[in-house]
Coordinates of C-alpha atoms in Angstrom, one line a residue:
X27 CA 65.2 16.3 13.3
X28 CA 62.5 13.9 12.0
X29 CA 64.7 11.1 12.5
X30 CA 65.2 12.6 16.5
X31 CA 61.2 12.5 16.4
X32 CA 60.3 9.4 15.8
X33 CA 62.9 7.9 18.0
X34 CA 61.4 10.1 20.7
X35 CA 57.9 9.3 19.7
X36 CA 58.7 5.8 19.8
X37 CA 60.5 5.9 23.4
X38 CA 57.5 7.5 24.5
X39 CA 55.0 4.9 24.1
X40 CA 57.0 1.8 24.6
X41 CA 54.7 0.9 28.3
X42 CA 57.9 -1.8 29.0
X43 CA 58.6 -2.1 33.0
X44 CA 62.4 -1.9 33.4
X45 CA 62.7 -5.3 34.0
X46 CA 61.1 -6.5 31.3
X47 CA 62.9 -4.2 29.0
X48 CA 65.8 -5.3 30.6
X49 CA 65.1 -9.1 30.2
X50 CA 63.9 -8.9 26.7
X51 CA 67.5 -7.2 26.1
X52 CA 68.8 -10.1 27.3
X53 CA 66.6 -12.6 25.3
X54 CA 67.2 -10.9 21.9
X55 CA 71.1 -11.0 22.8
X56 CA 71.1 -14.6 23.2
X57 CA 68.8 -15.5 20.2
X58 CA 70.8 -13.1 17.7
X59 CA 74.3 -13.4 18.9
X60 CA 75.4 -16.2 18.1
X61 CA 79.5 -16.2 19.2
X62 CA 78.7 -15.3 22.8
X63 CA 79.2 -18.2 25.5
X64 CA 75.4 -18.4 26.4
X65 CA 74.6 -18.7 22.9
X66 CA 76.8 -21.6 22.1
X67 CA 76.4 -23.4 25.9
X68 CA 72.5 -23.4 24.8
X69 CA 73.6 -24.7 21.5
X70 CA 75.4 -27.3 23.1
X71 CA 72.7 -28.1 25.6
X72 CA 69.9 -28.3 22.7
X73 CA 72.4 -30.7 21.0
X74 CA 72.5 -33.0 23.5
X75 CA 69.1 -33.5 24.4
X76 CA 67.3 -33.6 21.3
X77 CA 68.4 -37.2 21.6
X78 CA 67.9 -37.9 24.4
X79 CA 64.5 -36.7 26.0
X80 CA 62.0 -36.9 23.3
X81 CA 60.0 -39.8 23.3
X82 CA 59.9 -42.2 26.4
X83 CA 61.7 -40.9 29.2
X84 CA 63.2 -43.3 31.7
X85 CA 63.7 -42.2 35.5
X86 CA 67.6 -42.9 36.2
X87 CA 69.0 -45.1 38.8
X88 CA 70.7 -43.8 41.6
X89 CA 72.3 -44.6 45.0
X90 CA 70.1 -44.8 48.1
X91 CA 70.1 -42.8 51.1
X92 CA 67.8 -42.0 53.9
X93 CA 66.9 -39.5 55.8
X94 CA 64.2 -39.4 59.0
X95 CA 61.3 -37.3 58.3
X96 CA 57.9 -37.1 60.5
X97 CA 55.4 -39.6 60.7
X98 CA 57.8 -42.2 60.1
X99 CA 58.6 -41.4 56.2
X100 CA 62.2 -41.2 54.7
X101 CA 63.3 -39.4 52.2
X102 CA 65.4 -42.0 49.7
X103 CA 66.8 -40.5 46.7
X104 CA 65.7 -37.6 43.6
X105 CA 67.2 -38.0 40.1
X106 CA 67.2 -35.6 37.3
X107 CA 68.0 -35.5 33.3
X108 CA 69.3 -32.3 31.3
X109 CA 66.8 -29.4 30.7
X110 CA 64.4 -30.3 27.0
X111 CA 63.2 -27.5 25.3
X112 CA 62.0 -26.5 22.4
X113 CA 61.5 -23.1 20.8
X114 CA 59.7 -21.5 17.9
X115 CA 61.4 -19.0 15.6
X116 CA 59.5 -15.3 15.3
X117 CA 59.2 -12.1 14.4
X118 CA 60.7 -9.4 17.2
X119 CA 59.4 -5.6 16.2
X120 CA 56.9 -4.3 17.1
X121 CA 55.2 -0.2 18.5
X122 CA 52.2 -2.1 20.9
X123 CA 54.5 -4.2 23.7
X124 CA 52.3 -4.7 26.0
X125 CA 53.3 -6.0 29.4
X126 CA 51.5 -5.8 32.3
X127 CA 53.1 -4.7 35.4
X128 CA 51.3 -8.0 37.5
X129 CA 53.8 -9.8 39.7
X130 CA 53.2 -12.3 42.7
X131 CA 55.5 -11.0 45.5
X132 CA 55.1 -14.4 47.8
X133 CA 56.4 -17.2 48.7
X134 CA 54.5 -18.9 50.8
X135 CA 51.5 -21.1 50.3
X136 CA 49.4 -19.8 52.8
X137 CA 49.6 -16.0 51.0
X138 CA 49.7 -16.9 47.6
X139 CA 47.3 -19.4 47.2
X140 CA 43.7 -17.9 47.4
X141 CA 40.4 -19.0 46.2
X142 CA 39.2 -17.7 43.0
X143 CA 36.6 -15.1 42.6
X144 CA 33.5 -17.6 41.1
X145 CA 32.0 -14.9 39.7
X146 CA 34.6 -14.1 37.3
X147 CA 34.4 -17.4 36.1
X148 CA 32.0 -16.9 33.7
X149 CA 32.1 -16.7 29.3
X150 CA 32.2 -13.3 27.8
X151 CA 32.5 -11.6 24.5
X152 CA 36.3 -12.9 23.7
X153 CA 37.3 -16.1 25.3
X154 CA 40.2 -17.1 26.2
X155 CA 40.5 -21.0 27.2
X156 CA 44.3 -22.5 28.3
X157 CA 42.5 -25.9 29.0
X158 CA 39.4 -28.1 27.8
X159 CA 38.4 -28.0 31.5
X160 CA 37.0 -24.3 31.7
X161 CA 36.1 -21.0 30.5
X162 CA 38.0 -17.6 31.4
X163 CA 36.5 -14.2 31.3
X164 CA 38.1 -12.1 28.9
X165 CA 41.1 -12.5 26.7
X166 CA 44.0 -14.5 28.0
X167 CA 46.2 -11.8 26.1
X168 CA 44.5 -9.2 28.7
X169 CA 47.0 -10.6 31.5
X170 CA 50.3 -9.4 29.7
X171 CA 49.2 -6.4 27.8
X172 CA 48.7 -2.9 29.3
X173 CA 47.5 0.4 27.0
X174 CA 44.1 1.7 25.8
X175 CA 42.3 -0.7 23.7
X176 CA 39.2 1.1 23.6
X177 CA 40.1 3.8 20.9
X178 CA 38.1 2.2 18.3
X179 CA 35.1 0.2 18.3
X180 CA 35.9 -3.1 17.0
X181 CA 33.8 -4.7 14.2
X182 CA 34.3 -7.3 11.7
X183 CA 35.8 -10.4 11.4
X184 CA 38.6 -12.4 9.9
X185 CA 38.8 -15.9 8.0
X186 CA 41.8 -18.3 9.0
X187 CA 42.9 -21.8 8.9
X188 CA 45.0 -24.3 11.2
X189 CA 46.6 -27.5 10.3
X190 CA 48.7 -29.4 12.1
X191 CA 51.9 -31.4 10.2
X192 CA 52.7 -33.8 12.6
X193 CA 55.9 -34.7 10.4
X194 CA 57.2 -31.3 10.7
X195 CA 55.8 -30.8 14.1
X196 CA 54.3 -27.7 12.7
X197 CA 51.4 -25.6 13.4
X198 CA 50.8 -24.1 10.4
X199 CA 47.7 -20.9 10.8
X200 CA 46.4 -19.8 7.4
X201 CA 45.2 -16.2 7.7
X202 CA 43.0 -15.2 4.5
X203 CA 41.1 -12.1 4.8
X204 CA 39.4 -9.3 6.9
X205 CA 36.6 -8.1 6.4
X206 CA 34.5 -5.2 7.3
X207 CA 37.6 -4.4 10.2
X208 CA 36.8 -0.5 11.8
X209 CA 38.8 2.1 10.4
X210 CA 41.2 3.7 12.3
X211 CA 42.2 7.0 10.7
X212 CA 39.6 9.0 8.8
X213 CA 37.7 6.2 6.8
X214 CA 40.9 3.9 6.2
X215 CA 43.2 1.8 8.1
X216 CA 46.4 -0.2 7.1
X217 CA 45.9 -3.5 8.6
X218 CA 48.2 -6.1 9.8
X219 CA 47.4 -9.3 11.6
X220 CA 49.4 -10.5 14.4
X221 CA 49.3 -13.9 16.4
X222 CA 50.8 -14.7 20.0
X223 CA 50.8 -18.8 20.8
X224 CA 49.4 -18.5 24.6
X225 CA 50.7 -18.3 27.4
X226 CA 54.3 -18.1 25.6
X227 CA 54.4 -13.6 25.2
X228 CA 58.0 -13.5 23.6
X229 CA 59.5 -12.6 20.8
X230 CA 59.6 -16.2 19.7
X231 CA 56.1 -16.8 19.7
X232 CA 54.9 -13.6 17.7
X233 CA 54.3 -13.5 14.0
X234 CA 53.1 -11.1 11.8
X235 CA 51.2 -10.7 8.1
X236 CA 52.2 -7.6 5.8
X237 CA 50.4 -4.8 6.0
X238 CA 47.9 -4.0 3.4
X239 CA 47.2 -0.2 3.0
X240 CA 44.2 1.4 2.7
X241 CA 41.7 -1.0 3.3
X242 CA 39.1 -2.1 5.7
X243 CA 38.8 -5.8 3.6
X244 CA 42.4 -6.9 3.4
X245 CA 43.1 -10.2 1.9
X246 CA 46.6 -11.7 3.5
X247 CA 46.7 -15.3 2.1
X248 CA 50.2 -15.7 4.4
X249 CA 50.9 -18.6 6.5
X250 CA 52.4 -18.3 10.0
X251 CA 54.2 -21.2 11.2
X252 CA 55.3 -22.3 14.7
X253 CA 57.2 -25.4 15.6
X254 CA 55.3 -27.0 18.3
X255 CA 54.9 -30.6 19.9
X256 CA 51.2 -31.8 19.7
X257 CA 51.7 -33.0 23.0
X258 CA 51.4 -29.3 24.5
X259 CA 48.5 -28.0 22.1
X260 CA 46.2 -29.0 24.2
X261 CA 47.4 -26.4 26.7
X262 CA 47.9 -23.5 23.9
X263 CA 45.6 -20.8 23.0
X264 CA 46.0 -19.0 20.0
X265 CA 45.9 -15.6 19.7
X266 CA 45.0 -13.8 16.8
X267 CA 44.6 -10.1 16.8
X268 CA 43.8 -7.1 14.3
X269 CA 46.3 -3.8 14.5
X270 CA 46.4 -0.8 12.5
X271 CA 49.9 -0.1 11.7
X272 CA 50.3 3.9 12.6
X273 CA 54.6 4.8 11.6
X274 CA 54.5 7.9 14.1
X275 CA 53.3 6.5 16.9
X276 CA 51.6 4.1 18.8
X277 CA 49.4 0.8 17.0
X278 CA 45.7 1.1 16.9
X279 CA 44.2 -2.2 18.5
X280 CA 41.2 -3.4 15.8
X281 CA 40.0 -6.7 17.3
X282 CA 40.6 -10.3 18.4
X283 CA 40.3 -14.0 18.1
X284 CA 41.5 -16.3 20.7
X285 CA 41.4 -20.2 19.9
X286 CA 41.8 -23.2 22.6
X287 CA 43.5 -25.7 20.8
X288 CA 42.6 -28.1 23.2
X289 CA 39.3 -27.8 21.9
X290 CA 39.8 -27.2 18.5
X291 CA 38.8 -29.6 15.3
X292 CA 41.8 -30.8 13.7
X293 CA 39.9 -32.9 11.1
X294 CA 38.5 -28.9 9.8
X295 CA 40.9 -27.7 7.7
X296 CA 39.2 -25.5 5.6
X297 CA 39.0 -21.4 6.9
X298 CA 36.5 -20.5 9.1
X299 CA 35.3 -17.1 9.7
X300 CA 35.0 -16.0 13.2
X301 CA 33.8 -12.0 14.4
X302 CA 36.6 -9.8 16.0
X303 CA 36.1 -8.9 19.8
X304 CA 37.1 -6.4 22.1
X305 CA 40.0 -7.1 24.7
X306 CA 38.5 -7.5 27.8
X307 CA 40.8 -7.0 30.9
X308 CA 41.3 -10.7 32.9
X309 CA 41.8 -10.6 36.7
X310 CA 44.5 -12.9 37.4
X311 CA 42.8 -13.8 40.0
X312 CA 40.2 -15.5 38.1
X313 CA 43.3 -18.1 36.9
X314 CA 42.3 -21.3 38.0
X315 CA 45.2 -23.1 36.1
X316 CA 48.5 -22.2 34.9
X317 CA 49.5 -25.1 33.1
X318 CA 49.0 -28.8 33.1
X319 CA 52.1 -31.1 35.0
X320 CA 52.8 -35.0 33.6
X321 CA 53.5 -37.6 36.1
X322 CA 54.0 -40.8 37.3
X323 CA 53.1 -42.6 40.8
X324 CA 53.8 -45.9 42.7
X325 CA 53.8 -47.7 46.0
X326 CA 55.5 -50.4 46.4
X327 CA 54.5 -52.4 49.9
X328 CA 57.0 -53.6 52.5
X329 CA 58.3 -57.0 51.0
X330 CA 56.0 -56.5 47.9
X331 CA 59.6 -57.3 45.9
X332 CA 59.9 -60.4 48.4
X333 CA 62.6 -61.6 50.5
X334 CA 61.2 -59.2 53.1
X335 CA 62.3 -56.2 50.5
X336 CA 61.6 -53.3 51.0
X337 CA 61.5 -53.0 54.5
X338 CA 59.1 -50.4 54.3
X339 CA 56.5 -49.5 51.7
X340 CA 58.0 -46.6 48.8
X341 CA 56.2 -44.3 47.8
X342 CA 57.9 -42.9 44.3
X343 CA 57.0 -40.2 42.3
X344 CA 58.3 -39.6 38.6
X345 CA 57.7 -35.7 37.0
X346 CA 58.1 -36.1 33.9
X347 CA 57.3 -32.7 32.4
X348 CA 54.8 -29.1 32.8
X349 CA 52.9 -28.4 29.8
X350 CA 51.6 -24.3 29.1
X351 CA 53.0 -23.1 32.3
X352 CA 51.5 -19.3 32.8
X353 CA 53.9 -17.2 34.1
X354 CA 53.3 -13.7 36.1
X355 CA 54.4 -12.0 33.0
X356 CA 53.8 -14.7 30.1
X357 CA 56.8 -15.5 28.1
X358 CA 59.0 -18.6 28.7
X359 CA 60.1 -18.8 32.3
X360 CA 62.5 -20.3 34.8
X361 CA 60.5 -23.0 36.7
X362 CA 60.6 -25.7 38.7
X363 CA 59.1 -28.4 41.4
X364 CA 58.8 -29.1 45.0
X365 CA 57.5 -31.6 46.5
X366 CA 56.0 -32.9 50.4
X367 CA 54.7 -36.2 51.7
X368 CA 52.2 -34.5 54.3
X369 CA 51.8 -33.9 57.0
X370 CA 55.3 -34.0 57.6
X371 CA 56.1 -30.5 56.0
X372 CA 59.6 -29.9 57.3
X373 CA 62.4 -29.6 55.4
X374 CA 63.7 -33.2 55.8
X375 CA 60.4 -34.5 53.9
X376 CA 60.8 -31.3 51.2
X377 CA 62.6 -32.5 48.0
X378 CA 63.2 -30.2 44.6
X379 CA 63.7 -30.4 40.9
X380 CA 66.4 -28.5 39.1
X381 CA 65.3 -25.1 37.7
X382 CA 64.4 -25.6 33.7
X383 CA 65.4 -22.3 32.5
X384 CA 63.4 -19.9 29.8
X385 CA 60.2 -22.6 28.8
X386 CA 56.8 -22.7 29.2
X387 CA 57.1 -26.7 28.8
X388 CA 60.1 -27.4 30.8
X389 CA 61.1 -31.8 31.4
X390 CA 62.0 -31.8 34.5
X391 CA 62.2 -35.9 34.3
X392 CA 63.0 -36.3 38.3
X393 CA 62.3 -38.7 40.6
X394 CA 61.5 -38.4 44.0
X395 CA 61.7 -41.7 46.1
X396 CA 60.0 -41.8 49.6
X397 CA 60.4 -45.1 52.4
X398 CA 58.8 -45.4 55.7
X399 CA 55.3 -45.9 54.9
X400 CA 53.3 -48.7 56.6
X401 CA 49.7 -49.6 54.0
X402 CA 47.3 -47.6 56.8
X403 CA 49.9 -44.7 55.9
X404 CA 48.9 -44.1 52.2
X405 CA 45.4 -43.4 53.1
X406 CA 46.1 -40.8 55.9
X407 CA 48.8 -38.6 53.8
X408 CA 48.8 -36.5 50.6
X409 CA 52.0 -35.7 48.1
X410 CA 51.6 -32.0 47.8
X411 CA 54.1 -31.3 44.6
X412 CA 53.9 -27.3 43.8
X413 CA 55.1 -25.3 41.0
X414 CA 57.2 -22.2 41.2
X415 CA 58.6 -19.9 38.6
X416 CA 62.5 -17.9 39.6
X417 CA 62.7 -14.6 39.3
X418 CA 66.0 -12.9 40.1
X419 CA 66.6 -14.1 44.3
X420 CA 62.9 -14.9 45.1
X421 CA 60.5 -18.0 43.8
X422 CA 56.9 -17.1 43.4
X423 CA 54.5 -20.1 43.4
X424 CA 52.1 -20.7 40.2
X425 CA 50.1 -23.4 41.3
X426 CA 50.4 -26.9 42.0
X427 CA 48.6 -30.4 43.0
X428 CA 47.6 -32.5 46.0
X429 CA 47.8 -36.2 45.8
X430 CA 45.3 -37.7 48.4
X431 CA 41.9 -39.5 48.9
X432 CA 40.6 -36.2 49.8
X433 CA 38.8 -36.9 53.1
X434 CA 39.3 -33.7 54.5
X435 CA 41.1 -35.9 57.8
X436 CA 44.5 -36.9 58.3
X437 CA 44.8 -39.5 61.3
X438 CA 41.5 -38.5 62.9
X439 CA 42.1 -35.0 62.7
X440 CA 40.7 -31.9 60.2
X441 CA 43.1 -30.6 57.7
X442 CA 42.9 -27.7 55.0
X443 CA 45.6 -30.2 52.7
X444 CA 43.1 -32.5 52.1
X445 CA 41.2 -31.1 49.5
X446 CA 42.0 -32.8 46.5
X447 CA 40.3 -32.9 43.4
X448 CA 38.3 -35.5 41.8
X449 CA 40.8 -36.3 39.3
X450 CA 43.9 -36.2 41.9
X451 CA 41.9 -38.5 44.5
X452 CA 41.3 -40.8 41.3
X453 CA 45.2 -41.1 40.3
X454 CA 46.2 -42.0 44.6
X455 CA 43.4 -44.7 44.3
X456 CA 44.8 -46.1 41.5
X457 CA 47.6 -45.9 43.0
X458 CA 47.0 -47.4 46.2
X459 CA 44.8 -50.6 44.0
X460 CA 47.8 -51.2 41.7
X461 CA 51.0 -51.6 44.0
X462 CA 54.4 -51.7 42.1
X463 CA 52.9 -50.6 38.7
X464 CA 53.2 -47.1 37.8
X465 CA 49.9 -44.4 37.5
X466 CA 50.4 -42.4 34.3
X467 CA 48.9 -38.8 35.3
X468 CA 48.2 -35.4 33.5
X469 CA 46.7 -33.2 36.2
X470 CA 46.4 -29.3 35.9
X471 CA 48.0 -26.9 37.7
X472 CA 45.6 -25.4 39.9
X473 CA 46.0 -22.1 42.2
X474 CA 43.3 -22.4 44.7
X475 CA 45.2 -25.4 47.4
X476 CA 44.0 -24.9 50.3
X477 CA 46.1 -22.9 52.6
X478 CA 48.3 -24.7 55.2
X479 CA 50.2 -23.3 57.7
X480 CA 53.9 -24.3 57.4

């Protein structure tokens, strides 16, 4: 009967949408069992590109062909490499899932990409930061989690540490002590410290301390380790957060920290104390970012390579990789790019990369290869490159970039398309001043493009 209890108990408060539950089945079948085919075609997968993709990645050759798009652009040829991924090993059990029902049921550009709410813009008691760039209201965490936070009035704080071993490619967080934490059953809690590694919400990015009984000033001393590139810190944010551990039934929430490691001070190693704060609820609609994308861009003139090659200027476009992609429901997800020289958006001038399945930093390592372009061409158009995540049948857009020297006009005439940033009109000007040399890029993701019919 007891054991019937807490079963039930535990059924009960499990706030898991079926299709979460059902994916995270599926996830913790292909981490654990290790004879099924997925299992050992990932295995094989991971085997052959930890050679290859670290590093310097090269865009591959491959044959020519053209297609007639508007305006007098061809489409030439797109290359890809095999899927790089890495993933951290963590703890899977919990009582507090939290998931939050959010999902983005559009396709289309002109629907899904909306200005953000400046207002909600603004700092507040916990902070959550996925880039260097700006400042979110409320905790990042607040986007995936559902559930009553507000039980007990959160006070305290907690003392941790966070070194980076670039030799193990670890992140290694050092959590010490609590101290003055709220007590969550009649004068006492049993406290337990868990950390998330932002925007990733799976299994594999969740660690956990022991629980110390009894106390509202546990001392942990434990290190939690993740396995990370220092190439995508910058686009990490580090949760850490306070729970009282409650056998019967649900978790009491006792606070948070949440660290951008894009702005943190590596050369600090010592711990730091920092106060607990509340969880305050994000809009998503306040997201001006889900993720940073790496690429490279050149133009190469008509008969820049001489003997009156190429007949028409090139435009070429390597993506090389995403960086911290925020998904609808955090976690790893299945992502990838699409691409337009506008204004010809038809689907002659539309080019794709392969889907990257299950990571938040998927190398997509395509190129996308573009002809017809006279020089008066470059300054009229804009390479639009967007970023969706696959869901089951149906991609929904995250976010993406525009390409252009932002003058609002394209051939004499107003467009919504032209609106990029500072930083995106900077990387086309380079491009356009250094012909046949490539423009290294790392440009974030942004989710408030102008909308464009299509």
């Amino acid at each position: 009967m007891v054991h019937a209890t807490i079963r039930h108990r535990k059924t009960k408060n499990r706030d898991v949408p079926l299709s979460g539950l059902f994916n995270g089945e599926k996830e913790e079948n292909t981490v654990n069992n290790n004879t099924s085919p997925e299992a050992v075609r990932r295995l094989k997968d991971s085997e052959e590109e930890s050679g290859g993709t670290q590093g310097s990645l090269k865009p591959a050759p491959t044959p020519r062909t053209k297609i007639p798009v508007g305006q007098g652009l061809q489409r030439k040829s797109s290359t890809s490499s095999k899927e790089y991924e890495k993933k951290s090993n963590g703890y899977s059990e919990e009582h507090e899932d939290e998931y939050d029902g959010h999902n983005g049921d559009s396709d289309s550009l002109s629907s899904c990409l909306t200005e953000p709410d400046p207002t909600s813009l603004k700092t507040s008691s916990s902070t959550g930061s996925l880039h260097s760039g700006y400042t979110l209201s409320g905790s990042m965490m607040s986007l995936f989690s559902s559930g009553d936070f507000g039980v007990v009035e959160v006070r305290g704080r907690i003392q941790f540490s966070l070194v980076y071993d670039s030799q193990r490619e670890e992140l290694q967080v050092k959590v010490c002590r609590c101290e003055d934490i709220a007590s969550a059953r009649k004068e006492r809690s049993d406290p337990y410290v868990k950390t998330y590694l932002l925007p990733d919400k799976s299994s594999h990015s969740k660690k956990k301390t022991a629980v110390k009984k009894k106390t509202l000033n546990p001392v942990y001393d434990q290190t939690l380790r993740y396995k990370v590139r220092i190439g995508e810190l910058r686009s990490r944010t580090l949760n850490l957060s306070v729970w009282h551990a409650e056998p019967l039934g649900r978790n009491v929430f006792l606070g948070e920290v949440e660290v951008s490691l894009g702005l943190w001070d590596w050369t600090c190693t010592m711990p730091l104390w920092q106060n607990l704060q509340p969880r305050v609820l994000l809009n998503p609609e306040s997201i001006s970012s889900r993720g940073t994308i790496l690429l490279s861009i050149k133009f190469i003139p008509d008969g820049y390579e001489g003997g009156g090659l190429p007949l028409t200027g090139e435009l070429h476009i390597w993506l090389r990789e995403a960086q911290g992609l925020l998904g609808h429901k955090g976690g790893a997800i299945d992502s990838f790019v699409r691409s337009y020289i506008l204004p010809d958006a038809s689907r002659q001038s539309g080019q794709k990369t392969r889907v990257v399945k299950r990571s938040i930093s998927p190398t997509y390592n395509h190129t996308m290869v573009y002809d017809g372009f006279h020089s008066s061409d470059v300054r009229e158009a804009c390479a639009e490159l967007t970023v969706w995540q696959r869901e089951g049948l149906k991609p929904h857009i995250l976010g993406g970039i525009r390409l252009s020297c932002g003058t609002g006009q394209s051939y004499g005439e107003d467009v919504s398309w032209m609106d990029s940033t500072e930083d995106e009109i900077a990387v086309w000007n380079s491009m356009i001043e250094n012909p046949n040399r490539w423009v290294d890029a790392t440009l974030s993701i942004r989710t408030n493009l102008a909308p464009r019919s299509t």
